[in-house]
PDB file of C-alpha atoms in Angstrom:
ATOM      1  CA  UNK G 176       3.156 -20.199  18.319  1.00  0.00           C
ATOM      2  CA  UNK G 177       0.187 -22.194  19.582  1.00  0.00           C
ATOM      3  CA  UNK G 178      -2.547 -22.413  16.990  1.00  0.00           C
ATOM      4  CA  UNK G 179      -5.297 -21.267  19.355  1.00  0.00           C
ATOM      5  CA  UNK G 180      -3.507 -17.960  19.908  1.00  0.00           C
ATOM      6  CA  UNK G 181      -2.762 -17.650  16.195  1.00  0.00           C
ATOM      7  CA  UNK G 182      -6.399 -18.263  15.267  1.00  0.00           C
ATOM      8  CA  UNK G 183      -7.655 -15.644  17.711  1.00  0.00           C
ATOM      9  CA  UNK G 184      -5.311 -13.008  16.275  1.00  0.00           C
ATOM     10  CA  UNK G 185      -5.042 -13.781  12.561  1.00  0.00           C
ATOM     11  CA  UNK G 186      -8.679 -12.884  11.834  1.00  0.00           C
ATOM     12  CA  UNK G 187      -7.722  -9.266  12.503  1.00  0.00           C
ATOM     13  CA  UNK G 188      -5.823  -9.113   9.212  1.00  0.00           C
ATOM     14  CA  UNK G 189      -9.197  -8.915   7.448  1.00  0.00           C
ATOM     15  CA  UNK G 190      -9.437  -5.278   8.507  1.00  0.00           C
ATOM     16  CA  UNK G 191      -5.855  -4.239   7.754  1.00  0.00           C
ATOM     17  CA  UNK G 192      -4.826  -2.302   4.675  1.00  0.00           C
ATOM     18  CA  UNK G 193      -2.318  -4.081   2.468  1.00  0.00           C
ATOM     19  CA  UNK G 194       1.312  -2.967   2.415  1.00  0.00           C
ATOM     20  CA  UNK G 195       1.726  -3.790  -1.280  1.00  0.00           C
ATOM     21  CA  UNK G 196       4.902  -2.505  -2.867  1.00  0.00           C
ATOM     22  CA  UNK G 197       6.315  -1.322   0.477  1.00  0.00           C
ATOM     23  CA  UNK G 198       6.482  -4.957   1.593  1.00  0.00           C
ATOM     24  CA  UNK G 199       7.318  -6.400  -1.809  1.00  0.00           C
ATOM     25  CA  UNK G 200      10.325  -4.096  -2.184  1.00  0.00           C
ATOM     26  CA  UNK G 201      12.044  -5.590   0.870  1.00  0.00           C
ATOM     27  CA  UNK G 202      12.309  -8.990  -0.834  1.00  0.00           C
ATOM     28  CA  UNK G 203      12.489  -7.799  -4.426  1.00  0.00           C
ATOM     29  CA  UNK G 204      15.353  -8.765  -6.747  1.00  0.00           C
ATOM     30  CA  UNK G 205      17.224  -5.561  -7.668  1.00  0.00           C
ATOM     31  CA  UNK G 206      16.478  -5.792 -11.386  1.00  0.00           C
ATOM     32  CA  UNK G 207      12.721  -5.410 -10.801  1.00  0.00           C
ATOM     33  CA  UNK G 208      13.200  -1.695 -10.201  1.00  0.00           C
ATOM     34  CA  UNK G 209      14.882  -1.330 -13.581  1.00  0.00           C
ATOM     35  CA  UNK G 210      11.973  -3.094 -15.282  1.00  0.00           C
ATOM     36  CA  UNK G 211       9.211  -1.256 -13.405  1.00  0.00           C
ATOM     37  CA  UNK G 212       7.726   0.685 -16.320  1.00  0.00           C
ATOM     38  CA  UNK G 213       8.006  -2.234 -18.736  1.00  0.00           C
ATOM     39  CA  UNK G 214       6.361  -4.555 -16.209  1.00  0.00           C
ATOM     40  CA  UNK G 215       3.507  -2.126 -15.675  1.00  0.00           C
ATOM     41  CA  UNK G 216       2.508  -2.203 -19.337  1.00  0.00           C
ATOM     42  CA  UNK G 217       2.967  -5.955 -19.730  1.00  0.00           C
ATOM     43  CA  UNK G 218       1.032  -6.787 -16.578  1.00  0.00           C
ATOM     44  CA  UNK G 219      -2.158  -5.392 -18.099  1.00  0.00           C
ATOM     45  CA  UNK G 220      -2.341  -8.265 -20.587  1.00  0.00           C
ATOM     46  CA  UNK G 221      -0.590 -10.948 -18.509  1.00  0.00           C
ATOM     47  CA  UNK G 222      -2.007 -14.381 -17.843  1.00  0.00           C
ATOM     48  CA  UNK G 223      -3.542 -14.772 -14.386  1.00  0.00           C
ATOM     49  CA  UNK G 224      -2.871 -17.203 -11.550  1.00  0.00           C
ATOM     50  CA  UNK G 225      -4.082 -17.716  -7.985  1.00  0.00           C
ATOM     51  CA  UNK G 226      -2.049 -19.076  -5.067  1.00  0.00           C
ATOM     52  CA  UNK G 227      -2.829 -19.920  -1.434  1.00  0.00           C
ATOM     53  CA  UNK G 228      -0.827 -19.265   1.739  1.00  0.00           C
ATOM     54  CA  UNK G 229      -2.413 -21.873   3.991  1.00  0.00           C
ATOM     55  CA  UNK G 230      -1.850 -21.927   7.765  1.00  0.00           C
ATOM     56  CA  UNK G 231      -2.852 -24.878   9.957  1.00  0.00           C
ATOM     57  CA  UNK G 232      -2.154 -26.630  13.285  1.00  0.00           C
ATOM     58  CA  UNK G 233       0.330 -29.458  13.559  1.00  0.00           C
ATOM     59  CA  UNK G 234       2.343 -31.291  16.223  1.00  0.00           C
ATOM     60  CA  UNK G 235       1.736 -29.968  19.744  1.00  0.00           C
ATOM     61  CA  UNK G 236      -0.786 -27.498  18.283  1.00  0.00           C
ATOM     62  CA  UNK G 237       1.980 -25.396  16.756  1.00  0.00           C
ATOM     63  CA  UNK G 238       1.075 -23.240  13.736  1.00  0.00           C
ATOM     64  CA  UNK G 239       2.521 -24.069  10.321  1.00  0.00           C
ATOM     65  CA  UNK G 240       2.466 -22.725   6.756  1.00  0.00           C
ATOM     66  CA  UNK G 241       2.586 -25.081   3.766  1.00  0.00           C
ATOM     67  CA  UNK G 242       4.732 -24.449   0.684  1.00  0.00           C
ATOM     68  CA  UNK G 243       5.614 -26.717  -2.228  1.00  0.00           C
ATOM     69  CA  UNK G 244       8.762 -27.560  -4.155  1.00  0.00           C
ATOM     70  CA  UNK G 245       7.921 -27.693  -7.831  1.00  0.00           C
ATOM     71  CA  UNK G 246       9.136 -30.449 -10.129  1.00  0.00           C
ATOM     72  CA  UNK G 247      12.189 -29.978 -12.327  1.00  0.00           C
ATOM     73  CA  UNK G 248      10.973 -29.197 -15.842  1.00  0.00           C
ATOM     74  CA  UNK G 249      11.780 -27.015 -18.847  1.00  0.00           C
ATOM     75  CA  UNK G 250      10.372 -23.771 -17.515  1.00  0.00           C
ATOM     76  CA  UNK G 251      11.304 -20.616 -15.616  1.00  0.00           C
ATOM     77  CA  UNK G 252       9.928 -21.860 -12.277  1.00  0.00           C
ATOM     78  CA  UNK G 253      11.555 -25.295 -12.428  1.00  0.00           C
ATOM     79  CA  UNK G 254      12.559 -26.707  -9.008  1.00  0.00           C
ATOM     80  CA  UNK G 255      11.502 -23.528  -7.193  1.00  0.00           C
ATOM     81  CA  UNK G 256       9.633 -23.213  -3.912  1.00  0.00           C
ATOM     82  CA  UNK G 257       6.202 -21.608  -4.091  1.00  0.00           C
ATOM     83  CA  UNK G 258       2.664 -21.643  -2.788  1.00  0.00           C
ATOM     84  CA  UNK G 259       0.084 -24.195  -3.853  1.00  0.00           C
ATOM     85  CA  UNK G 260      -1.583 -22.580  -6.852  1.00  0.00           C
ATOM     86  CA  UNK G 261      -1.611 -22.217 -10.595  1.00  0.00           C
ATOM     87  CA  UNK G 262      -3.074 -20.604 -13.653  1.00  0.00           C
ATOM     88  CA  UNK G 263      -6.647 -19.477 -14.116  1.00  0.00           C
ATOM     89  CA  UNK G 264      -8.927 -21.888 -15.962  1.00  0.00           C
ATOM     90  CA  UNK G 265     -12.287 -21.175 -17.599  1.00  0.00           C
ATOM     91  CA  UNK G 266     -14.012 -23.326 -14.980  1.00  0.00           C
ATOM     92  CA  UNK G 267     -13.009 -20.747 -12.344  1.00  0.00           C
ATOM     93  CA  UNK G 268     -15.627 -18.311 -13.717  1.00  0.00           C
ATOM     94  CA  UNK G 269     -13.528 -15.125 -13.461  1.00  0.00           C
ATOM     95  CA  UNK G 270     -12.720 -15.719  -9.798  1.00  0.00           C
ATOM     96  CA  UNK G 271      -9.007 -15.929  -8.947  1.00  0.00           C
ATOM     97  CA  UNK G 272      -9.852 -16.991  -5.397  1.00  0.00           C
ATOM     98  CA  UNK G 273     -11.571 -20.022  -6.920  1.00  0.00           C
ATOM     99  CA  UNK G 274      -8.379 -20.663  -8.907  1.00  0.00           C
ATOM    100  CA  UNK G 275      -6.289 -20.640  -5.729  1.00  0.00           C
ATOM    101  CA  UNK G 276      -8.744 -22.934  -3.922  1.00  0.00           C
ATOM    102  CA  UNK G 277      -8.993 -25.390  -6.826  1.00  0.00           C
ATOM    103  CA  UNK G 278      -5.230 -25.560  -7.276  1.00  0.00           C
ATOM    104  CA  UNK G 279      -4.737 -26.096  -3.534  1.00  0.00           C
ATOM    105  CA  UNK G 280      -7.084 -29.056  -3.710  1.00  0.00           C
ATOM    106  CA  UNK G 281      -5.238 -30.448  -6.716  1.00  0.00           C
ATOM    107  CA  UNK G 282      -1.617 -29.849  -5.708  1.00  0.00           C
ATOM    108  CA  UNK G 283      -1.607 -30.748  -2.006  1.00  0.00           C
ATOM    109  CA  UNK G 284      -4.850 -32.705  -1.665  1.00  0.00           C
ATOM    110  CA  UNK G 285      -6.620 -30.413   0.822  1.00  0.00           C
ATOM    111  CA  UNK G 286     -10.357 -30.050   0.241  1.00  0.00           C
ATOM    112  CA  UNK G 287     -11.920 -26.591   0.301  1.00  0.00           C
ATOM    113  CA  UNK G 288     -14.191 -27.949   3.026  1.00  0.00           C
ATOM    114  CA  UNK G 289     -11.220 -27.938   5.402  1.00  0.00           C
ATOM    115  CA  UNK G 290     -10.085 -24.301   5.190  1.00  0.00           C
ATOM    116  CA  UNK G 291     -11.373 -20.729   4.996  1.00  0.00           C
ATOM    117  CA  UNK G 292      -9.954 -17.880   2.925  1.00  0.00           C
ATOM    118  CA  UNK G 293      -9.312 -14.878   5.175  1.00  0.00           C
ATOM    119  CA  UNK G 294      -7.632 -12.268   3.022  1.00  0.00           C
ATOM    120  CA  UNK G 295      -6.834 -11.272  -0.543  1.00  0.00           C
ATOM    121  CA  UNK G 296      -3.247 -10.064  -0.737  1.00  0.00           C
ATOM    122  CA  UNK G 297      -1.579  -7.692  -3.210  1.00  0.00           C
ATOM    123  CA  UNK G 298      -1.175  -9.158  -6.712  1.00  0.00           C
ATOM    124  CA  UNK G 299       2.302  -9.324  -8.174  1.00  0.00           C
ATOM    125  CA  UNK G 300       3.566  -9.516 -11.743  1.00  0.00           C
ATOM    126  CA  UNK G 301       6.156 -12.172 -12.694  1.00  0.00           C
ATOM    127  CA  UNK G 302       8.047 -11.075 -15.841  1.00  0.00           C
ATOM    128  CA  UNK G 303       9.758 -14.370 -16.844  1.00  0.00           C
ATOM    129  CA  UNK G 304       6.458 -16.259 -17.118  1.00  0.00           C
ATOM    130  CA  UNK G 305       4.236 -13.229 -17.860  1.00  0.00           C
ATOM    131  CA  UNK G 306       1.800 -14.017 -15.043  1.00  0.00           C
ATOM    132  CA  UNK G 307      -0.088 -11.705 -12.720  1.00  0.00           C
ATOM    133  CA  UNK G 308      -0.383 -13.714  -9.523  1.00  0.00           C
ATOM    134  CA  UNK G 309      -3.143 -13.170  -6.963  1.00  0.00           C
ATOM    135  CA  UNK G 310      -2.277 -14.538  -3.499  1.00  0.00           C
ATOM    136  CA  UNK G 311      -4.764 -15.411  -0.752  1.00  0.00           C
ATOM    137  CA  UNK G 312      -4.349 -16.251   2.932  1.00  0.00           C
ATOM    138  CA  UNK G 313      -6.228 -19.333   4.107  1.00  0.00           C
ATOM    139  CA  UNK G 314      -6.572 -20.994   7.517  1.00  0.00           C
ATOM    140  CA  UNK G 315      -7.501 -24.551   8.405  1.00  0.00           C
ATOM    141  CA  UNK G 316      -8.581 -25.397  11.957  1.00  0.00           C
ATOM    142  CA  UNK G 317      -7.843 -29.059  11.328  1.00  0.00           C
ATOM    143  CA  UNK G 318      -4.752 -31.231  11.316  1.00  0.00           C
ATOM    144  CA  UNK G 319      -4.082 -31.789   7.637  1.00  0.00           C
ATOM    145  CA  UNK G 320      -2.880 -34.800   5.708  1.00  0.00           C
ATOM    146  CA  UNK G 321      -1.291 -33.713   2.448  1.00  0.00           C
ATOM    147  CA  UNK G 322      -1.347 -35.688  -0.778  1.00  0.00           C
ATOM    148  CA  UNK G 323       0.950 -34.124  -3.354  1.00  0.00           C
ATOM    149  CA  UNK G 324       0.153 -34.027  -7.047  1.00  0.00           C
ATOM    150  CA  UNK G 325       3.078 -36.041  -8.383  1.00  0.00           C
ATOM    151  CA  UNK G 326       2.985 -34.467 -11.850  1.00  0.00           C
ATOM    152  CA  UNK G 327       3.516 -30.943 -10.464  1.00  0.00           C
ATOM    153  CA  UNK G 328       4.919 -31.205  -6.949  1.00  0.00           C
ATOM    154  CA  UNK G 329       8.281 -32.633  -5.942  1.00  0.00           C
ATOM    155  CA  UNK G 330       7.829 -32.146  -2.192  1.00  0.00           C
ATOM    156  CA  UNK G 331       5.598 -30.517   0.395  1.00  0.00           C
ATOM    157  CA  UNK G 332       7.397 -28.116   2.746  1.00  0.00           C
ATOM    158  CA  UNK G 333       5.905 -27.447   6.175  1.00  0.00           C
ATOM    159  CA  UNK G 334       7.214 -24.230   7.729  1.00  0.00           C
ATOM    160  CA  UNK G 335       6.799 -23.519  11.423  1.00  0.00           C
ATOM    161  CA  UNK G 336       5.215 -20.095  11.980  1.00  0.00           C
ATOM    162  CA  UNK G 337       7.820 -19.073  14.543  1.00  0.00           C
ATOM    163  CA  UNK G 338      10.553 -19.790  11.968  1.00  0.00           C
ATOM    164  CA  UNK G 339       8.692 -17.756   9.340  1.00  0.00           C
ATOM    165  CA  UNK G 340       8.355 -14.766  11.676  1.00  0.00           C
ATOM    166  CA  UNK G 341      11.990 -14.923  12.800  1.00  0.00           C
ATOM    167  CA  UNK G 342      14.428 -12.518  11.159  1.00  0.00           C
ATOM    168  CA  UNK G 343      17.021 -15.295  11.144  1.00  0.00           C
ATOM    169  CA  UNK G 344      15.264 -16.923   8.174  1.00  0.00           C
ATOM    170  CA  UNK G 345      16.154 -14.037   5.818  1.00  0.00           C
ATOM    171  CA  UNK G 346      19.393 -13.869   3.889  1.00  0.00           C
ATOM    172  CA  UNK G 347      20.998 -12.712   0.655  1.00  0.00           C
ATOM    173  CA  UNK G 348      21.855 -15.335  -1.925  1.00  0.00           C
ATOM    174  CA  UNK G 349      23.077 -15.531  -5.509  1.00  0.00           C
ATOM    175  CA  UNK G 350      20.626 -17.037  -8.022  1.00  0.00           C
ATOM    176  CA  UNK G 351      20.514 -17.564 -11.794  1.00  0.00           C
ATOM    177  CA  UNK G 352      17.893 -15.495 -13.587  1.00  0.00           C
ATOM    178  CA  UNK G 353      16.039 -15.646 -16.899  1.00  0.00           C
ATOM    179  CA  UNK G 354      18.347 -12.836 -18.036  1.00  0.00           C
ATOM    180  CA  UNK G 355      21.221 -15.321 -18.158  1.00  0.00           C
ATOM    181  CA  UNK G 356      23.211 -13.867 -15.259  1.00  0.00           C
ATOM    182  CA  UNK G 357      23.490 -14.501 -11.543  1.00  0.00           C
ATOM    183  CA  UNK G 358      22.376 -11.768  -9.149  1.00  0.00           C
ATOM    184  CA  UNK G 359      22.321 -11.322  -5.390  1.00  0.00           C
ATOM    185  CA  UNK G 360      18.736 -11.311  -4.105  1.00  0.00           C
ATOM    186  CA  UNK G 361      17.019 -11.199  -0.714  1.00  0.00           C
ATOM    187  CA  UNK G 362      15.511 -14.562   0.208  1.00  0.00           C
ATOM    188  CA  UNK G 363      14.027 -16.730   2.919  1.00  0.00           C
ATOM    189  CA  UNK G 364      15.497 -20.063   3.978  1.00  0.00           C
ATOM    190  CA  UNK G 365      13.059 -22.656   5.317  1.00  0.00           C
ATOM    191  CA  UNK G 366      13.999 -26.269   6.107  1.00  0.00           C
ATOM    192  CA  UNK G 367      17.071 -25.956   3.898  1.00  0.00           C
ATOM    193  CA  UNK G 368      15.122 -24.534   0.915  1.00  0.00           C
ATOM    194  CA  UNK G 369      15.805 -21.081  -0.553  1.00  0.00           C
ATOM    195  CA  UNK G 370      12.727 -19.002  -1.404  1.00  0.00           C
ATOM    196  CA  UNK G 371      13.230 -15.907  -3.523  1.00  0.00           C
ATOM    197  CA  UNK G 372      11.585 -13.781  -6.204  1.00  0.00           C
ATOM    198  CA  UNK G 373       7.811 -13.371  -6.345  1.00  0.00           C
ATOM    199  CA  UNK G 374       7.108 -15.991  -3.668  1.00  0.00           C
ATOM    200  CA  UNK G 375       9.480 -14.264  -1.245  1.00  0.00           C
ATOM    201  CA  UNK G 376       7.851 -10.912  -2.029  1.00  0.00           C
ATOM    202  CA  UNK G 377       4.373 -12.285  -1.329  1.00  0.00           C
ATOM    203  CA  UNK G 378       5.623 -13.933   1.855  1.00  0.00           C
ATOM    204  CA  UNK G 379       7.112 -10.599   2.883  1.00  0.00           C
ATOM    205  CA  UNK G 380       3.731  -8.879   2.772  1.00  0.00           C
ATOM    206  CA  UNK G 381       2.055 -11.717   4.686  1.00  0.00           C
ATOM    207  CA  UNK G 382       4.794 -11.547   7.303  1.00  0.00           C
ATOM    208  CA  UNK G 383       4.377  -7.778   7.709  1.00  0.00           C
ATOM    209  CA  UNK G 384       0.609  -8.174   8.194  1.00  0.00           C
ATOM    210  CA  UNK G 385       1.009 -10.965  10.722  1.00  0.00           C
ATOM    211  CA  UNK G 386       3.473  -8.944  12.757  1.00  0.00           C
ATOM    212  CA  UNK G 387       0.805  -6.275  13.209  1.00  0.00           C
ATOM    213  CA  UNK G 388      -1.725  -8.659  14.758  1.00  0.00           C
ATOM    214  CA  UNK G 389       0.346 -11.354  16.493  1.00  0.00           C
TER     215      UNK G 389
END
């Protein structure tokens, strides 16, 4: 989709109500339903994080979304695909949007001067890491040059908007979980990378909103 058309339409999401759990459920691992009540109580005291879904123009003025592949490390989100973002720090002054902006600057090297935040999406609780994650949708009108944070980011993944909106990018795959078993989960596949869990659920809500306005 040409970026000019995308830019004219995407601003309309500001006025849309969020789909929340209705969207999240489509891409939710099956065990989340079993843990619903437990997650509700734990989420009240969870650590907080902010992440950014950033759209921008690229080759031939096509619209893209940037994701990251995290480094392999001893942690529950090792080598997983996610949004630029991270945990809340005291310097963020109780503003999770500031967290998402700061982490975007740090992880992919894009200054806040080069994008606008359009929408606050539905927060989602991640049981394995005990984080409540607050996602935001951002848009840059500029061609971007990414500089990855080598300590945190293994690779930058640029996803074409038309691929993201296509139903052919969804599938069911088997993944290992923190519970020590493998389960079949709904997922996205972008550029050979599998995206599942909380990131897929957040992407699902963004996709549902975009389909209303595009």
